Coordinates of C-alpha atoms in Angstrom, one line a residue:
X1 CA 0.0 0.0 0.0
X2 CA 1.4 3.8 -1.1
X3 CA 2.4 6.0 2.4
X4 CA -0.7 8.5 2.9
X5 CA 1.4 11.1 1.7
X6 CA 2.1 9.8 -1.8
X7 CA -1.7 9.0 -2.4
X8 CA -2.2 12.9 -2.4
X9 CA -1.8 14.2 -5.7
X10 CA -2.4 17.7 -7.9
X11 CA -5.3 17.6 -10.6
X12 CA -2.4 17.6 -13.2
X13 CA -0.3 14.5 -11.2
X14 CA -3.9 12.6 -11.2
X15 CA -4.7 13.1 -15.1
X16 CA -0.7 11.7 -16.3
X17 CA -1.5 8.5 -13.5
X18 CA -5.0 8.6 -15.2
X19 CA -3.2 8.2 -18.8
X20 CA -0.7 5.0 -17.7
X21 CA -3.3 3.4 -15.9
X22 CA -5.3 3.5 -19.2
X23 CA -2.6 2.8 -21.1
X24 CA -2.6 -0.7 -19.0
X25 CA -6.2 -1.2 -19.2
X26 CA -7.0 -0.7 -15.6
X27 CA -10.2 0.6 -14.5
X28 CA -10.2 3.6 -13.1
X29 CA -13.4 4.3 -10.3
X30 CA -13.8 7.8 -8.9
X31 CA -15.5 9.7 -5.9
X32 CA -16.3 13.0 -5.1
X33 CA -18.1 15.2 -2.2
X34 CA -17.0 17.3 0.7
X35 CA -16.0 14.1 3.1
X36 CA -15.8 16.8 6.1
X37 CA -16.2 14.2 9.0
X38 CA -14.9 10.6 7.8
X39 CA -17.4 7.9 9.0
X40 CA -18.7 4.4 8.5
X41 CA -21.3 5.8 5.8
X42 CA -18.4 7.2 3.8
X43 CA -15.9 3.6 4.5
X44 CA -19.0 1.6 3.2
X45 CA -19.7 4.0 0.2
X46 CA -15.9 4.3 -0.6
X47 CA -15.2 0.6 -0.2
X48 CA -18.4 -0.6 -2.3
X49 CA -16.5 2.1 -5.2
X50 CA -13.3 -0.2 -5.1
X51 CA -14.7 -2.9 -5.9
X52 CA -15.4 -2.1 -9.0
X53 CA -12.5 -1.7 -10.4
X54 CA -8.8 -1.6 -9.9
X55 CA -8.2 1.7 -9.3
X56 CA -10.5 4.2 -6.8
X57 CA -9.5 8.0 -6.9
X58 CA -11.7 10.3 -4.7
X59 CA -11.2 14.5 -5.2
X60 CA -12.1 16.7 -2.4
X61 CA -13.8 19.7 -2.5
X62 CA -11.5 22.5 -1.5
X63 CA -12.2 24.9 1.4
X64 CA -13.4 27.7 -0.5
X65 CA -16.0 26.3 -2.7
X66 CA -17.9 24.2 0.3
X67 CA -21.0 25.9 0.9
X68 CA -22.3 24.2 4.4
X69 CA -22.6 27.0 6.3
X70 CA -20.1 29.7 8.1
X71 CA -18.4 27.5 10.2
X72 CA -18.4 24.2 7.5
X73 CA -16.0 22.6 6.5
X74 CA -15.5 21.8 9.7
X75 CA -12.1 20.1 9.2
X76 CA -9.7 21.5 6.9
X77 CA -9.0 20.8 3.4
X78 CA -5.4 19.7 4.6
X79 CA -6.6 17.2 6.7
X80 CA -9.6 15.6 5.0
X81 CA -7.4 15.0 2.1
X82 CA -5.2 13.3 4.7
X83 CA -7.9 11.7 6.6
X84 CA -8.6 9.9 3.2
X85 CA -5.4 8.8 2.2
X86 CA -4.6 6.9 4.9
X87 CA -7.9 4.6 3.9
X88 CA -6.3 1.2 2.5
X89 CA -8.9 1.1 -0.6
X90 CA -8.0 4.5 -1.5
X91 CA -5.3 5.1 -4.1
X92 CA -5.3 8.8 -5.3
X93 CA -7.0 12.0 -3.5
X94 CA -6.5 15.5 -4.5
X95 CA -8.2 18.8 -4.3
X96 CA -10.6 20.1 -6.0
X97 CA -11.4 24.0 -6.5
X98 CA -14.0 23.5 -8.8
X99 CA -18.0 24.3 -7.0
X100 CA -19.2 21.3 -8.7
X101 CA -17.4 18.0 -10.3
X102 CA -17.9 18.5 -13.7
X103 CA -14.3 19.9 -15.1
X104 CA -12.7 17.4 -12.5
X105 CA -14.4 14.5 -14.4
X106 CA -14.2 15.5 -17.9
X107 CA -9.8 15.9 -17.3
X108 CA -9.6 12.7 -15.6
X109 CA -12.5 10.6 -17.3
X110 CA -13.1 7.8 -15.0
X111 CA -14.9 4.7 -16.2
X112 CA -17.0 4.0 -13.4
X113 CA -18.0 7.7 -11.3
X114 CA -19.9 6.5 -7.8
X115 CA -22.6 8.4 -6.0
X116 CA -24.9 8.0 -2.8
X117 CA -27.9 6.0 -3.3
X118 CA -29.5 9.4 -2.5
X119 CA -28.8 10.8 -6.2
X120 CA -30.5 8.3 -7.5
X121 CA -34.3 9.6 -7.0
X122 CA -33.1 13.0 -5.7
X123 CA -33.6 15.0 -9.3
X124 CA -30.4 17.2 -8.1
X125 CA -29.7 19.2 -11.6
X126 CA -25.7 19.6 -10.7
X127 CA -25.6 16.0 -10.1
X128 CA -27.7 15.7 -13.5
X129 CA -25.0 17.7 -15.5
X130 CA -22.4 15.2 -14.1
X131 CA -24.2 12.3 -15.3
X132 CA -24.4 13.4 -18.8
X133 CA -20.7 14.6 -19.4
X134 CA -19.6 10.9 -17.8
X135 CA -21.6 8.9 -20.1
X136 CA -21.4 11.5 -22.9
X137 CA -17.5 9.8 -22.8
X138 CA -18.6 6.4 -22.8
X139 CA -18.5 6.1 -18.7
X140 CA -20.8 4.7 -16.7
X141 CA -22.6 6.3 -13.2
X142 CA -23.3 3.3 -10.2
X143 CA -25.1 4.7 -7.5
X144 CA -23.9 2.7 -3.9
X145 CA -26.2 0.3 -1.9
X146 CA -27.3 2.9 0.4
X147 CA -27.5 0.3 3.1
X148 CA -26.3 3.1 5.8
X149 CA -27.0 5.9 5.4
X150 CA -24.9 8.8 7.7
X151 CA -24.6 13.1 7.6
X152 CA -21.6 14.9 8.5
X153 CA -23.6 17.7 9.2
X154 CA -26.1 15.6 11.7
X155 CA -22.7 14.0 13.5
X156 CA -21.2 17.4 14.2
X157 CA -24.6 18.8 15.4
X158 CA -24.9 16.1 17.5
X159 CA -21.9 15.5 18.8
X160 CA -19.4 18.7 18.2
X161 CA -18.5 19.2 21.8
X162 CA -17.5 15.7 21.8
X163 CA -15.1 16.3 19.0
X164 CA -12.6 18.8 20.7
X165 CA -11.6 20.0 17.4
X166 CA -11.5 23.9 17.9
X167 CA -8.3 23.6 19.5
X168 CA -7.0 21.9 16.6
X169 CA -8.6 24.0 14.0
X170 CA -7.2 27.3 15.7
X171 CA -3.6 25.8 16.1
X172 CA -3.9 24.8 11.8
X173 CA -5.3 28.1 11.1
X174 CA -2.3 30.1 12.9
X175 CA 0.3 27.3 11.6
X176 CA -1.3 28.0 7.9
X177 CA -1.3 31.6 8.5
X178 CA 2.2 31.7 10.1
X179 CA 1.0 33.0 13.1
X180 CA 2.6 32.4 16.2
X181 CA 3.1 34.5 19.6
X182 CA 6.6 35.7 18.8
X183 CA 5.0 37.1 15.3
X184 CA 2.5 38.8 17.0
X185 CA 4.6 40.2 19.8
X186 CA 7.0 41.5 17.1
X187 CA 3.7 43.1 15.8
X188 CA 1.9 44.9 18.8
X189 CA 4.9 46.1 19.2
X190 CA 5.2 47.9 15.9
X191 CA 1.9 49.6 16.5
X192 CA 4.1 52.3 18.5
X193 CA 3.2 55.6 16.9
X194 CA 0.7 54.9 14.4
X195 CA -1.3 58.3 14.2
X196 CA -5.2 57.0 14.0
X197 CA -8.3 59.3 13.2
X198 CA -11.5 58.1 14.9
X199 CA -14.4 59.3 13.4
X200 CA -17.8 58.2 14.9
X201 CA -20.5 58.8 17.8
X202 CA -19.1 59.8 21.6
X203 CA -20.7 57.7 23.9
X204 CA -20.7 57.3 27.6
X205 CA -21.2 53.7 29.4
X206 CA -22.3 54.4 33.1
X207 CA -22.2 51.1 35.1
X208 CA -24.6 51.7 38.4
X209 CA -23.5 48.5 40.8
X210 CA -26.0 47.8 43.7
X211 CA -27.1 45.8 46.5
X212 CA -30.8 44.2 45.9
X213 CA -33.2 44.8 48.4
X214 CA -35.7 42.1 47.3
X215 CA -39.2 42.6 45.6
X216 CA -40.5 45.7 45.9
X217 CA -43.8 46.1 47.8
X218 CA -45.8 48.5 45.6
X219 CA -44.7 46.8 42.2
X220 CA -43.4 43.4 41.3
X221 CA -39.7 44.9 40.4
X222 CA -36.5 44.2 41.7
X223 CA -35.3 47.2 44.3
X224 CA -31.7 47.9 44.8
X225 CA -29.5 50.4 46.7
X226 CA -26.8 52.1 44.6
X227 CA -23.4 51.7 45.9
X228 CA -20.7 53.0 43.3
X229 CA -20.8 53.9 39.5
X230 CA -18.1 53.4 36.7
X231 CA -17.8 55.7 34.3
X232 CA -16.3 54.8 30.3
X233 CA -16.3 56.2 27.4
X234 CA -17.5 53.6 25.0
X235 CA -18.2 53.3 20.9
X236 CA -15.7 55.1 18.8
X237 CA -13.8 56.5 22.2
X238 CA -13.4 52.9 23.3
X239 CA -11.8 52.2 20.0
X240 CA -9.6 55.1 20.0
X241 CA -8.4 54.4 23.8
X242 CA -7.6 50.8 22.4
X243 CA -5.5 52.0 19.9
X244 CA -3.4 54.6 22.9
X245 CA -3.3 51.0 24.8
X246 CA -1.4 49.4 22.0
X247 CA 1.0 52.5 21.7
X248 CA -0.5 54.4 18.9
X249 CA -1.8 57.8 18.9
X250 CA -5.7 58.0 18.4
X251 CA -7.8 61.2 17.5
X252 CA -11.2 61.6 17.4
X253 CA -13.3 63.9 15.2
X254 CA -16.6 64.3 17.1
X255 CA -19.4 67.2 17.2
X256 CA -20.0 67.8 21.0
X257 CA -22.4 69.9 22.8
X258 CA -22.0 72.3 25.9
X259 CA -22.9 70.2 29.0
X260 CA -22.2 68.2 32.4
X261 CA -21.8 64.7 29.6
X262 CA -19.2 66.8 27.3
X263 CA -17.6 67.4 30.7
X264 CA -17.2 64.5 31.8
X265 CA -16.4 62.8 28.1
X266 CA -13.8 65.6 27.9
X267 CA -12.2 64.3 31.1
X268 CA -12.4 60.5 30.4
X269 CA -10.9 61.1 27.4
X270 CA -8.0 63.1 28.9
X271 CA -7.4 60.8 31.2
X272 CA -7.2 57.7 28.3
X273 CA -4.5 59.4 26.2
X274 CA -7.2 60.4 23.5
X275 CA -7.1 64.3 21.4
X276 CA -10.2 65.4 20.6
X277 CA -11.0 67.6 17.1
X278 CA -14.7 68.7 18.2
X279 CA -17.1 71.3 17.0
X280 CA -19.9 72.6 18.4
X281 CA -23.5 71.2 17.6
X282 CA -25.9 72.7 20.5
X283 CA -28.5 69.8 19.5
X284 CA -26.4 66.7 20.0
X285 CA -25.6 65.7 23.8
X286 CA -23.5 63.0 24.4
X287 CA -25.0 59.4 24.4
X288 CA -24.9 57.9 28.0
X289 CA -26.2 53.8 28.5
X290 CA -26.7 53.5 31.9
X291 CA -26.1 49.8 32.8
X292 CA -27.5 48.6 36.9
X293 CA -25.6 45.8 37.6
X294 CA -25.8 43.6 41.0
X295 CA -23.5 40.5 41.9
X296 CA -21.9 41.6 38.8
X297 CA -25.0 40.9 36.4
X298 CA -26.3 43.5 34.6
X299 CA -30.5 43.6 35.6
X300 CA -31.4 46.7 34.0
X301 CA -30.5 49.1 30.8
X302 CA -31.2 52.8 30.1
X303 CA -30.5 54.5 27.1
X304 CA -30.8 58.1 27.6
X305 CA -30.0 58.5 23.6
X306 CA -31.6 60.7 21.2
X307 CA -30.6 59.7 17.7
X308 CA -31.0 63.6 15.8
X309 CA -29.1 64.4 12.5
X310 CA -26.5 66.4 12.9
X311 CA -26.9 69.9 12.1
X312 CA -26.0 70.8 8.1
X313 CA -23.4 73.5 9.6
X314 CA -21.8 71.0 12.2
X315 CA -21.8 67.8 9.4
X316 CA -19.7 70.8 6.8
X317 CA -17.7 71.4 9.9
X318 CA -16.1 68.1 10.1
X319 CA -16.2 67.3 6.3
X320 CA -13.8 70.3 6.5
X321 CA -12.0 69.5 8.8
X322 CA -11.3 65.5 7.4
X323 CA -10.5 67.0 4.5
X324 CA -7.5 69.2 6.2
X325 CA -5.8 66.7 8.5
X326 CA -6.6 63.3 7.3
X327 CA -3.6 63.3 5.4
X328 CA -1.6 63.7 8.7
X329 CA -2.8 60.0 10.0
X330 CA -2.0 56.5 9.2
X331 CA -5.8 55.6 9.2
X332 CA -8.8 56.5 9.3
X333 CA -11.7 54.5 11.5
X334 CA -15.0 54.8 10.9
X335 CA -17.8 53.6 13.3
X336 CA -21.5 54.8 13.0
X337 CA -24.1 53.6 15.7
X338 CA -26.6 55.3 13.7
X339 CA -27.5 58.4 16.6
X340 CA -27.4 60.8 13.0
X341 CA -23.8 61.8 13.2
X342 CA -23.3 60.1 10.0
X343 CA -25.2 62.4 7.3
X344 CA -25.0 61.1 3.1
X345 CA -22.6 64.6 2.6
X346 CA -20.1 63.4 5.4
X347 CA -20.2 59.5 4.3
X348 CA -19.4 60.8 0.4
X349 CA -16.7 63.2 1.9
X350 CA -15.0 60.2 3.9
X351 CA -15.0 57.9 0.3
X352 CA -13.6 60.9 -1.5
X353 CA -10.9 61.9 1.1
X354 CA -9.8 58.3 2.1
X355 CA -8.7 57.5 -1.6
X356 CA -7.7 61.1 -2.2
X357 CA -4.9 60.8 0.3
X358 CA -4.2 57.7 -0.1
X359 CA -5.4 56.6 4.0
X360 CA -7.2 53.2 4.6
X361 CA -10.4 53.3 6.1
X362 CA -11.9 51.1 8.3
X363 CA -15.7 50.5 9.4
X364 CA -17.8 49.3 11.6
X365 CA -21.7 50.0 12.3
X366 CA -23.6 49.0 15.0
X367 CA -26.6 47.0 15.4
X368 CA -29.4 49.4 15.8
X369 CA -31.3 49.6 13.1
X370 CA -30.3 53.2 12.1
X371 CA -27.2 51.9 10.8
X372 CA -26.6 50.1 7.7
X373 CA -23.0 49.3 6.5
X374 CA -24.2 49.7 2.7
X375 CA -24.0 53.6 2.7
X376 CA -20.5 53.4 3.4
X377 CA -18.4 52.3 0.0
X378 CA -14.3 52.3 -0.4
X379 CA -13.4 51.2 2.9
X380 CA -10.5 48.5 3.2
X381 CA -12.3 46.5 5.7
X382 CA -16.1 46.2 7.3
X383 CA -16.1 44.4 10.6
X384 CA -19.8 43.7 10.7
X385 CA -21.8 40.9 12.5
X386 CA -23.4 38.7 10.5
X387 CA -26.8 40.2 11.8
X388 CA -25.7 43.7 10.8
X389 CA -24.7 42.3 7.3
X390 CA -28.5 40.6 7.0
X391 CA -30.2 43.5 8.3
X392 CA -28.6 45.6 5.7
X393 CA -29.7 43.4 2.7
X394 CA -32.9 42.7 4.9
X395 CA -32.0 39.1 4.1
X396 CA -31.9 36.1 6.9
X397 CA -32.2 33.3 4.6
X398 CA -28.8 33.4 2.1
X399 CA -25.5 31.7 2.5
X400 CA -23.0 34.4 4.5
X401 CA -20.7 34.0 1.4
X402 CA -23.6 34.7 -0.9
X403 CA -24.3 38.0 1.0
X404 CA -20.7 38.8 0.9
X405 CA -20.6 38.5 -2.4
X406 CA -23.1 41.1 -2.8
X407 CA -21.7 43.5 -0.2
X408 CA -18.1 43.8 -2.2
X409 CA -20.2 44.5 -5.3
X410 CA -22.2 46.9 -3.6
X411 CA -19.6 48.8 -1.8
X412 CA -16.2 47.9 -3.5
X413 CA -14.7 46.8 0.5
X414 CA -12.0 44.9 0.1
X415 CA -11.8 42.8 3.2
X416 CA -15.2 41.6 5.1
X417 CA -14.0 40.2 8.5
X418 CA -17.9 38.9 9.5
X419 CA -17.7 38.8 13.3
X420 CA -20.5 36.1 15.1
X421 CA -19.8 35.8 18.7
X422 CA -19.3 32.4 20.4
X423 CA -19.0 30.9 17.0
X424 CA -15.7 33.4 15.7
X425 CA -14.7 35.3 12.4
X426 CA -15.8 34.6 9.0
X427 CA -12.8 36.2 7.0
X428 CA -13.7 37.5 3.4
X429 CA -12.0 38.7 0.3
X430 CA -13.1 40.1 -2.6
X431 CA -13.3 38.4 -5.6
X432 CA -10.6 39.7 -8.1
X433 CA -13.3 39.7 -11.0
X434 CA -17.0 39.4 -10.6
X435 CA -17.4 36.0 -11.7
X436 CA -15.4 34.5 -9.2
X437 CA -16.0 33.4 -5.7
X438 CA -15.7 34.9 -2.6
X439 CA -12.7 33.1 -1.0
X440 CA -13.4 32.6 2.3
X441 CA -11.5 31.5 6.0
X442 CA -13.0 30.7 9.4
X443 CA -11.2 31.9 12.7
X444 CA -12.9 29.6 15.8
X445 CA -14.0 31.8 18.9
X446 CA -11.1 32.0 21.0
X447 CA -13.7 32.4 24.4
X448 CA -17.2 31.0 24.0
X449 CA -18.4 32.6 26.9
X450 CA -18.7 36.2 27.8
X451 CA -19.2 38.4 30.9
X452 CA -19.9 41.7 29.6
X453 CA -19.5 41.4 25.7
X454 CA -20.3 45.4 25.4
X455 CA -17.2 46.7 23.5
X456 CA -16.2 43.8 21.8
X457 CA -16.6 44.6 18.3
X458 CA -15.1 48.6 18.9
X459 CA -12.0 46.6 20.6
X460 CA -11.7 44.1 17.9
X461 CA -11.8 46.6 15.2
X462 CA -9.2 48.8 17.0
X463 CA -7.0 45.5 16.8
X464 CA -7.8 45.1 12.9
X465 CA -7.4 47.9 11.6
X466 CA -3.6 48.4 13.4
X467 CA -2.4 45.3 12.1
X468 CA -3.2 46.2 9.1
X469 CA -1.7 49.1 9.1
X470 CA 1.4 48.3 10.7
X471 CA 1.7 45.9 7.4
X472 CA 0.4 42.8 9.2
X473 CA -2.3 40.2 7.3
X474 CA -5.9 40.0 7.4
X475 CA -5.9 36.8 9.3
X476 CA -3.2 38.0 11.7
X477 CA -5.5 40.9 12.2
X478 CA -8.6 38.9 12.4
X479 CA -6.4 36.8 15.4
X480 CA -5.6 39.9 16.9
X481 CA -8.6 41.5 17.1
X482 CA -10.2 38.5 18.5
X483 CA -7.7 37.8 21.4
X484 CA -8.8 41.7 22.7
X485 CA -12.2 40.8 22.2
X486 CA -12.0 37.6 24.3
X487 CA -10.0 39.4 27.0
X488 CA -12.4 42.5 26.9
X489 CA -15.4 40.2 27.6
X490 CA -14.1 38.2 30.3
X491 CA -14.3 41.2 32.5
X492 CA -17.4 43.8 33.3
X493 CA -17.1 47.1 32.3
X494 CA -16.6 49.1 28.9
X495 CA -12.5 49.7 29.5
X496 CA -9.5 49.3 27.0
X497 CA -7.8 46.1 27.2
X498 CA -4.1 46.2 28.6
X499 CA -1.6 45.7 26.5
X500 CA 1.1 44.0 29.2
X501 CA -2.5 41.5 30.1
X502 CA -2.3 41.2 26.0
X503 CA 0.8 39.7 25.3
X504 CA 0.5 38.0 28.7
X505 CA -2.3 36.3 26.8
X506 CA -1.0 35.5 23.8
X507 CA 2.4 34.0 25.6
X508 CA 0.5 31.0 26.6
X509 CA -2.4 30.5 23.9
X510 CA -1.5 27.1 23.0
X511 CA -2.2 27.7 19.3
X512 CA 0.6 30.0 19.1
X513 CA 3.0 27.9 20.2
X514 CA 5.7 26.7 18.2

């Protein structure tokens, strides 16, 4: 029996072995699918192929063109191939970037092509194509005895905890990506000096903790005692404080209004390292969320918010003024959590100056539903969650790669790093023409739970957007971005994540070692 390694092969190796094993009138019997979780369904299927004839070859659907779901294939391309070729029966496996197995088959023209006794009264149409081109060469299709009948997608929602296999996808995905803890040390600390502009909403996160009393008497409600409140300033400020925290130099471009919340936004931001470039609009008060928490839950949530446009003088005022300095920065962040500071003249402007100049923009909206990423077009990457990327195309039924598809099309982005929680990072890239594919990678959650996940997008984007700038990759930034998440939810409160707690961290992830 051929070593595992040998049996994997290129398309080109697998049609010259095709040619001498004609040329000695073998028969040549081939398979082809996904095979994300190897099991006794696919050992019966691939066995029952062998025997009939001398030869069985079996191509793999590559990573980009499986279309499972966000966080399928679960196992890597790498290591189904592997997984495959250590099976005694099988002689040949390579990978297949091809979204369906037509131009596999008519290059290596097997004589016998073997499908799941499913396709046999299913009426799939790709599966239909297939069938003709085989037999159009003189092939023949056998469909396999069906006997037992297995999913890889039921097994893994079944039994995925059982599996353990995030730990191994995260260590392939940094080895793949190069990514290791001395790479991304070497990187944070590169970030020294970057000049940042931060241009989005001011908002202040008041955290009230209390004592509970019990149930109040004239009303079934919870009734607690204040004991001490925590003050942050959150959204855009919590970006541009993460930015300081890493050692770059963060300024943000806000309109403020006269009042005890400018005050005390003034101060906080003083005290975090962060210049402000404001202007006066009278009608726009800071944003404060007042969070009550007790035994270190949060019960209650305020938002004393009043999304207003900003004024046509004030929105002119900061056009002018992006116009002026941008040029000065590294970078330019862009964050809208859709309060009206964003008007359509401002959003042109920031298109306009960003490629003027020459600066990278990066975006970010939030979840309410005054926000949608579509306005915004040109930016370098959108860190979105995929219910921010639905609610802009009003669409909770396509494929995530289908939707980013549309969204590079729509916006010209060039990077779509599509955040979802507990589940982790669906990385994007556009296409480079329009009939291609959105090639796609998957970064597992590096913390499935979360104790206060308020912040956790502004951090990751903060984290982002400077490796990107200080020349680092997508996915290192995407790896980046998701270790300050993890570490700014496992702790309440809206605050910058330290960078010495940061490379702490990343010292001891056991993915990064090496």
């Amino acid at each position: 029996m051929a070593e595992a390694p040998s049996k994997i092969v290129s398309v080109d190796e697998l049609v010259a072995i095709r040619a001498r094993l004609r040329a000695a009138g073998k028969t040549v019997v081939q398979c082809h699918g996904c095979f994300d979780i190897v099991h006794p369904g696919h050992i019966r299927y691939l066995k029952f192929a062998k025997s009939l004839g001398d030869v069985l070859v079996v191509s793999v659907s590559s990573d980009r063109v499986v279309d499972k779901g966000e966080e399928r294939p679960y196992i890597t391309e790498e290591l189904r191939l592997e997984n495959l070729a250590v099976l005694e029966f099988v002689d040949h496996v390579c990978l297949d970037d091809n979204d369906w197995a037509g131009p596999i088959l008519e290059r290596v023209q097997p004589d016998v092509y073997v499908k799941g006794k499913e396709y046999e009264t299913k009426g799939h149409p790709q599966f239909a194509r297939e069938r003709e081109l085989v037999e159009a060469y003189g092939g023949r299709v056998v469909f396999s005895s069906g006997d037992v009948i297995y999913s890889s997608t039921f097994i893994l929602s079944q039994f995925r905890e059982s599996f353990r296999l995030e730990r191994e996808r995260l260590a392939f995905f940094c080895r793949s990506k190069e990514i290791d803890s001395a790479s991304l040390d070497a990187l944070i600390r590169s970030f020294r000096g970057r000049r940042v502009l931060v241009l989005g909403d001011p908002v202040l996160d008041e955290y009230i903790h209390c004592e509970a009393l019990g149930i109040a008497s004239e009303a079934p409600v919870l009734s607690v005692t204040p004991i001490r409140k925590d003050w942050y300033a959150g959204a855009a400020a919590l970006i541009a404080a993460q930015i300081v925290e890493l050692g770059g130099r963060a300024s943000m471009l806000v309109n403020l209004s006269p009042g005890p919340s400018t005050d005390r936004f003034r101060s906080i931001a003083a005290q975090t390292g962060i210049e402000l470039i404001d202007s006066e609009d009278a009608e726009r008060p800071v944003a404060t969320k007042t969070r009550y928490v007790v035994e270190d839950r949060k019960v209650f949530k305020v938002d004393n918010v009043r999304p207003l446009p900003s004024s046509a003088g004030a929105s002119r005022t900061i056009a002018g003024e992006l116009r002026t300095i941008l040029g000065d920065y590294d970078g330019l962040i862009v964050t809208d959590f859709g309060y009206g500071f964003f008007t359509q003249p401002l959003i042109d402007v920031i298109e306009d100056v960003a490629s003027a100049t020459g600066k990278p923009y990066y975006l970010d909206v939030s979840h309410t539903r005054r926000a949608n990423i579509l306005r915004f077009r040109g930016a370098r990457i959108a860190t979105p969650t995929e219910h921010e990327l639905r609610f802009a195309f009003a669409d909770n039924e396509a494929g995530l790669s289908h939707l980013a598809s549309r969204f590079f099309r729509q916006t010209g982005a060039e990077h779509l790093l599509l955040t979802m929680g507990p589940r982790g990072v669906l990385l994007c890239r556009r296409p480079s023409s329009p009939e291609k594919r959105v090639a796609t990678d998957f970064l597992p959650a590096l913390e499935s739970t979360a104790v206060d996940p308020v912040g956790a997008g502004d951090v990751f984007l903060a984290g982002v957007s400077l490796t990107d700038l200080a020349g680092g990759s997508c996915e290192m930034g995407a790896y980046l971005g998701s270790a300050l998440a993890a570490l700014h939810v496992s702790t309440l409160g809206n605050r910058a994540v330290d960078e010495r707690v940061l490379l702490e961290y990343l010292e001891h992830r056991p993915e990064l070692q090496r």
